[in-house]
Short mmCIF file of C-alpha atoms in Angstrom, two decimals:
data_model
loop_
_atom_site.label_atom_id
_atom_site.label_comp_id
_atom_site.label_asym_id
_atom_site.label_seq_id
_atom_site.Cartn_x
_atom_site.Cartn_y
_atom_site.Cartn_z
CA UNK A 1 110.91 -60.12 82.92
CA UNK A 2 112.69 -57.04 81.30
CA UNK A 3 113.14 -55.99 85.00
CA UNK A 4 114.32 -59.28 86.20
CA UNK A 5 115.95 -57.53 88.95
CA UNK A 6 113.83 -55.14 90.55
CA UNK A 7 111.87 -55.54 94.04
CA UNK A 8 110.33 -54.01 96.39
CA UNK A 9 110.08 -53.08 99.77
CA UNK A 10 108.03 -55.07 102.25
CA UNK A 11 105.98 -54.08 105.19
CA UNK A 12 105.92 -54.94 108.59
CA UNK A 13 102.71 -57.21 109.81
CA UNK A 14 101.03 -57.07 112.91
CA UNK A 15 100.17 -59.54 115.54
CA UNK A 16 98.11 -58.95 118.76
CA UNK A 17 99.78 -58.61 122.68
CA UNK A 18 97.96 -58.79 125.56
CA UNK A 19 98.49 -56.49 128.96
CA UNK A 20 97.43 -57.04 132.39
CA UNK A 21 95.99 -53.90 134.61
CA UNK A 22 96.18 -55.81 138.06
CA UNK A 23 94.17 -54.28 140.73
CA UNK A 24 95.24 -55.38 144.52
CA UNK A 25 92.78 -54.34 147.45
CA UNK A 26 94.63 -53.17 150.62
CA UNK A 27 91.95 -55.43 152.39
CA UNK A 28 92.84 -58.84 151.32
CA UNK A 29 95.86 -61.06 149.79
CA UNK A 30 94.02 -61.76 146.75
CA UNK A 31 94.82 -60.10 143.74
CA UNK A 32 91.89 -59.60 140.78
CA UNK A 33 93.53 -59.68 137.21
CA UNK A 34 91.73 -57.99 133.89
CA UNK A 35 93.33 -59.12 131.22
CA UNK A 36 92.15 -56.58 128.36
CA UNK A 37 93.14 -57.71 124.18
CA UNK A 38 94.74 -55.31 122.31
CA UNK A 39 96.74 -55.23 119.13
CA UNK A 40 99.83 -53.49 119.41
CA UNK A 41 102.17 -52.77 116.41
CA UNK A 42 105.51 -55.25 117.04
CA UNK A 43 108.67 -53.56 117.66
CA UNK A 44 111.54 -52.81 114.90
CA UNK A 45 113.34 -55.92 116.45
CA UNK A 46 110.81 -58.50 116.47
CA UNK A 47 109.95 -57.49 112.60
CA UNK A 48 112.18 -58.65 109.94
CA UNK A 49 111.87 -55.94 107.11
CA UNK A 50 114.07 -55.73 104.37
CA UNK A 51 117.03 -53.82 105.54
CA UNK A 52 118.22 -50.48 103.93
CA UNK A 53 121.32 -51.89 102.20
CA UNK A 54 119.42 -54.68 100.80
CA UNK A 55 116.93 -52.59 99.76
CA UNK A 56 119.56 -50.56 98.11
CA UNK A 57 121.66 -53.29 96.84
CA UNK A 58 118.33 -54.85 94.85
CA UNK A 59 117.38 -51.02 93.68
CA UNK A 60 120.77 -50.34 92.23
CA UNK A 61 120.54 -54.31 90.25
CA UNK A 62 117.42 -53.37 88.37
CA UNK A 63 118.75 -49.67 87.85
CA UNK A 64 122.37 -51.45 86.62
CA UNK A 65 120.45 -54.62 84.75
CA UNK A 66 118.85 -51.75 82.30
CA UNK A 67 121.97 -49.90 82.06
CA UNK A 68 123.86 -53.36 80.97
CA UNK A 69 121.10 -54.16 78.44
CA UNK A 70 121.71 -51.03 76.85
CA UNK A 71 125.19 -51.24 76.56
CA UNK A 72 124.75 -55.19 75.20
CA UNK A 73 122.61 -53.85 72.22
CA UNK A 74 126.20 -51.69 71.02
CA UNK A 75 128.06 -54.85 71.20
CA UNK A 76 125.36 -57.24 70.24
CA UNK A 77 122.86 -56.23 67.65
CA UNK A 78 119.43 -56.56 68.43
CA UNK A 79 118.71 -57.77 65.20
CA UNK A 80 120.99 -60.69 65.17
CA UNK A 81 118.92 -62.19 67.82
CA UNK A 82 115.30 -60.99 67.67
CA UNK A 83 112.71 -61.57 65.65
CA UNK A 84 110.65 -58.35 64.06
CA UNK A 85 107.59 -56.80 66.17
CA UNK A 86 104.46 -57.86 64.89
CA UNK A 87 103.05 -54.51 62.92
CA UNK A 88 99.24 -55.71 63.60
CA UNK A 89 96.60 -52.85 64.00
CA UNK A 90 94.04 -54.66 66.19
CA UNK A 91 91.63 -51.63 65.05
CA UNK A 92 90.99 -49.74 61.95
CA UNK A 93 90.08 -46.15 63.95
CA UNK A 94 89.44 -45.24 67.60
CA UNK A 95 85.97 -45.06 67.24
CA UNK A 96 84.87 -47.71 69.32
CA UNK A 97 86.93 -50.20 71.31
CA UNK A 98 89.27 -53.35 70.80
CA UNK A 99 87.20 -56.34 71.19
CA UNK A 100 88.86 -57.80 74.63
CA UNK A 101 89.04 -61.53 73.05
CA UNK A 102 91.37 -60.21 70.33
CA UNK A 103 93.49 -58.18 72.46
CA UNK A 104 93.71 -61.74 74.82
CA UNK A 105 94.77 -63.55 71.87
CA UNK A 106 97.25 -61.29 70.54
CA UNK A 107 99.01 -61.69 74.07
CA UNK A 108 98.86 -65.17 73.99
CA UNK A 109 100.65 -65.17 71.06
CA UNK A 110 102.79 -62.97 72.18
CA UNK A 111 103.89 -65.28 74.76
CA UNK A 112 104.34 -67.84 72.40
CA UNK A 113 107.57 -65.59 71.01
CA UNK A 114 108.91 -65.47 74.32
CA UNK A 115 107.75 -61.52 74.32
CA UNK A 116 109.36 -60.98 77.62
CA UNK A 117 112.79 -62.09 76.44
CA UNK A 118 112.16 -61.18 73.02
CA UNK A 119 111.00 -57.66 72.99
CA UNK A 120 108.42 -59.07 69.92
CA UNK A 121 104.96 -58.18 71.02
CA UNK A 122 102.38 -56.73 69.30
CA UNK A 123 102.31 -52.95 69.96
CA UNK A 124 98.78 -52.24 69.10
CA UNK A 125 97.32 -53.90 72.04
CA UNK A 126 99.24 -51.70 75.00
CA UNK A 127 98.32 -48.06 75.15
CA UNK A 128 101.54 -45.94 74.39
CA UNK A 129 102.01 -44.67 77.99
CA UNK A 130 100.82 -47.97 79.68
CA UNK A 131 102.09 -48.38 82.88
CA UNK A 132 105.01 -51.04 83.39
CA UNK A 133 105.31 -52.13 86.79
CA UNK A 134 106.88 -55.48 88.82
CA UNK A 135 108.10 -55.39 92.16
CA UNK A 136 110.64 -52.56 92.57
CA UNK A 137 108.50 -49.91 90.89
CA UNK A 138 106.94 -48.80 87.93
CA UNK A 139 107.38 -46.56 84.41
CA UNK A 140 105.42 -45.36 81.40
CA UNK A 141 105.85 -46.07 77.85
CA UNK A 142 105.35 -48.57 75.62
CA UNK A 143 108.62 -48.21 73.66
CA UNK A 144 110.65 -48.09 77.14
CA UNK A 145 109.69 -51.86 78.26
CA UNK A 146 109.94 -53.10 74.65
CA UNK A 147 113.67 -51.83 74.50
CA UNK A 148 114.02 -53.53 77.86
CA UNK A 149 112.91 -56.58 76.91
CA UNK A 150 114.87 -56.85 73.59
CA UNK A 151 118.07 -55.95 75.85
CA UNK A 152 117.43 -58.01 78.01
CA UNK A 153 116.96 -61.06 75.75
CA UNK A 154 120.51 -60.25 74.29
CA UNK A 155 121.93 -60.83 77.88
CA UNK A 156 120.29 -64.73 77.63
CA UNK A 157 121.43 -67.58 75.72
CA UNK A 158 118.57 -69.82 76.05
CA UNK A 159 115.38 -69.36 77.33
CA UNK A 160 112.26 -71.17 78.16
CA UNK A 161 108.68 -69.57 78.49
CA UNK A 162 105.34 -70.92 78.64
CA UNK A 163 101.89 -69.11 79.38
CA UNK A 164 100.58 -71.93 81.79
CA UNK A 165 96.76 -70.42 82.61
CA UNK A 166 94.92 -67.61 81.96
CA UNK A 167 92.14 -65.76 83.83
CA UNK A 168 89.68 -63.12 82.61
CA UNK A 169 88.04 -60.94 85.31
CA UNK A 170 85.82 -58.00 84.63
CA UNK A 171 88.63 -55.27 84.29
CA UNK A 172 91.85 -57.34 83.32
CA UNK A 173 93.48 -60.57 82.58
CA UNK A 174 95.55 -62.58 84.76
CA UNK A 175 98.57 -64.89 82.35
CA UNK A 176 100.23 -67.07 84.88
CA UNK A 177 103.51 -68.32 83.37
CA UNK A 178 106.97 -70.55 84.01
CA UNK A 179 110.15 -68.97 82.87
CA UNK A 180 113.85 -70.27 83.06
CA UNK A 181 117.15 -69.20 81.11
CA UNK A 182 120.38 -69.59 80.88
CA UNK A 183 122.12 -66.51 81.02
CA UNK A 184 125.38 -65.14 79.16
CA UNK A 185 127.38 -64.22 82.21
CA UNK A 186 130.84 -65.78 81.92
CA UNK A 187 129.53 -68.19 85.01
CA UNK A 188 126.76 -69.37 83.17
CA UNK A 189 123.68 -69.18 85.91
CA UNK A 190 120.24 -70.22 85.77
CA UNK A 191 117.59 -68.23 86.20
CA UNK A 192 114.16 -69.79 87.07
CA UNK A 193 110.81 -68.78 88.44
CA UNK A 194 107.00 -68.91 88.27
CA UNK A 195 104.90 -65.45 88.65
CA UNK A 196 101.77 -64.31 87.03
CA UNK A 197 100.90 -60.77 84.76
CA UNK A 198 97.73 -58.76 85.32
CA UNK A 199 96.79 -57.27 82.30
CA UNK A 200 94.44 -53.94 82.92
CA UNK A 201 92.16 -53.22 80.30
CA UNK A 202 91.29 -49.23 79.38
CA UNK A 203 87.87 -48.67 78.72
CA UNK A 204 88.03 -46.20 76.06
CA UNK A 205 90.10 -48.15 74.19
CA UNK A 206 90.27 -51.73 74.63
CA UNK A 207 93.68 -51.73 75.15
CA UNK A 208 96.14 -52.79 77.84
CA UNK A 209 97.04 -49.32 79.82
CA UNK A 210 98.50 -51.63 82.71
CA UNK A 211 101.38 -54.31 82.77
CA UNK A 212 101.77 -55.60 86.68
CA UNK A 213 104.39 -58.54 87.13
CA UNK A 214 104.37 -60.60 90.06
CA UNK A 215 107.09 -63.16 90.46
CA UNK A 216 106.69 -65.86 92.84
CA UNK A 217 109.60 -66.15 94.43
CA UNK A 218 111.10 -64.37 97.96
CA UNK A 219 113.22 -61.17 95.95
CA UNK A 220 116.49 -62.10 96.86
CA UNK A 221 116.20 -65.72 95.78
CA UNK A 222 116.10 -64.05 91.75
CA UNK A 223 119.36 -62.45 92.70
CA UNK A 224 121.15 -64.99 94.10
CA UNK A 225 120.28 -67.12 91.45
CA UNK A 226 122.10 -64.42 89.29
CA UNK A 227 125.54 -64.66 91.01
CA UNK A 228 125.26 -68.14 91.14
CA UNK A 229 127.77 -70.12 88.88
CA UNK A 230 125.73 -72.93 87.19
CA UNK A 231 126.65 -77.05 87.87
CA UNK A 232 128.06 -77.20 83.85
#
């Protein structure tokens, strides 16, 4: 959510063409056809990829979203808005590792506080240079997305988060969630979507060392939802 406005790149699929070898005897009028299946990549004008300036156009909105966060926290104290970060040490030494089921809670608590929009998540579950990663790319550092997030949250008047399922597989967590908010823009526009967070799981540690966001919803759709002025 902190990078509500990055994307990525898509690539070109693949879908099979048949040729023809035709081989006609100088003996007779009839002609013997071999049709032979083979998969051919399609050409650059049958494909629809992304194009380069949208491509560029979505890369400079998550570069520019960060950059506005930042320069909301001057004129809008964080601390007017968010609630303290939980200081909860999840283990007494590194010893041995976090037990996964308190890890899982402590994010589903987490998403309770709107952590996303909130920038209040506990800090001792994610390893300091976890991995931070949606769509449009990826970062390090722990401290990085929280400031994100907190930003970001200053750029929303009202927002509305819910963790709707959650999945544990053998080397993450999957939290599939519903977000919507109103944002502060002078135009007022909604912003709403459905998407899902894997949560990877270091062995060592216990701890979350990667943060993947997917959003369900075609990239541009977020965007345009940005520029759009809401009905009142």
């Amino acid at each position: 959510m902190a990078t509500v406005f990055s994307f990525a790149c898509t690539t070109p699929n693949l879908k099979s063409k048949y040729d023809s070898v035709i081989f006609q005897p100088t003996y007779g009028r009839k002609i013997y056809r071999i049709r032979c299946g083979r998969e051919n990549p399609i050409s650059k004008s049958s494909a629809k990829p992304e194009s380069e300036p949208q491509n560029a156009l979505l890369k400079i909105a998550w570069y520019g979203s960060e950059l506005l966060g930042i320069a909301a926290s001057f004129v809008r104290p964080p601390s007017s808005v968010v609630a303290p970060e939980r200081d909860v040490r999840l283990a007494s030494d590194g010893s041995k590792p976090v037990d996964r089921s308190r890890v899982v809670q402590t994010i589903k608590e987490d998403f309770e506080r709107s952590y996303f929009v909130t920038g209040n998540l506990t800090l001792d579950a994610y390893e300091e240079d976890c991995e931070f990663a949606d769509p449009a790319g990826s970062f390090k550092g722990l401290r990085r997305f929280k400031r994100n997030c907190t930003n970001f949250g200053l750029l929303i008047e009202k927002s509305n988060m819910k963790l709707m399922r959650w999945e544990d597989f053998e080397d993450k967590g999957t939290g599939h969630w519903r977000f919507s908010c109103i944002m502060s823009f002078p135009w007022k526009p909604i912003l709403s979507a459905t998407g899902y967070t894997e949560y990877y799981f270091d062995i060592g540690t216990g701890k979350v060392c990667r943060h993947v966001e997917h959003w369900n919803v075609p990239k541009m759709a977020l965007l345009k939802q940005i520029l759009r002025p809401s009905r009142g």
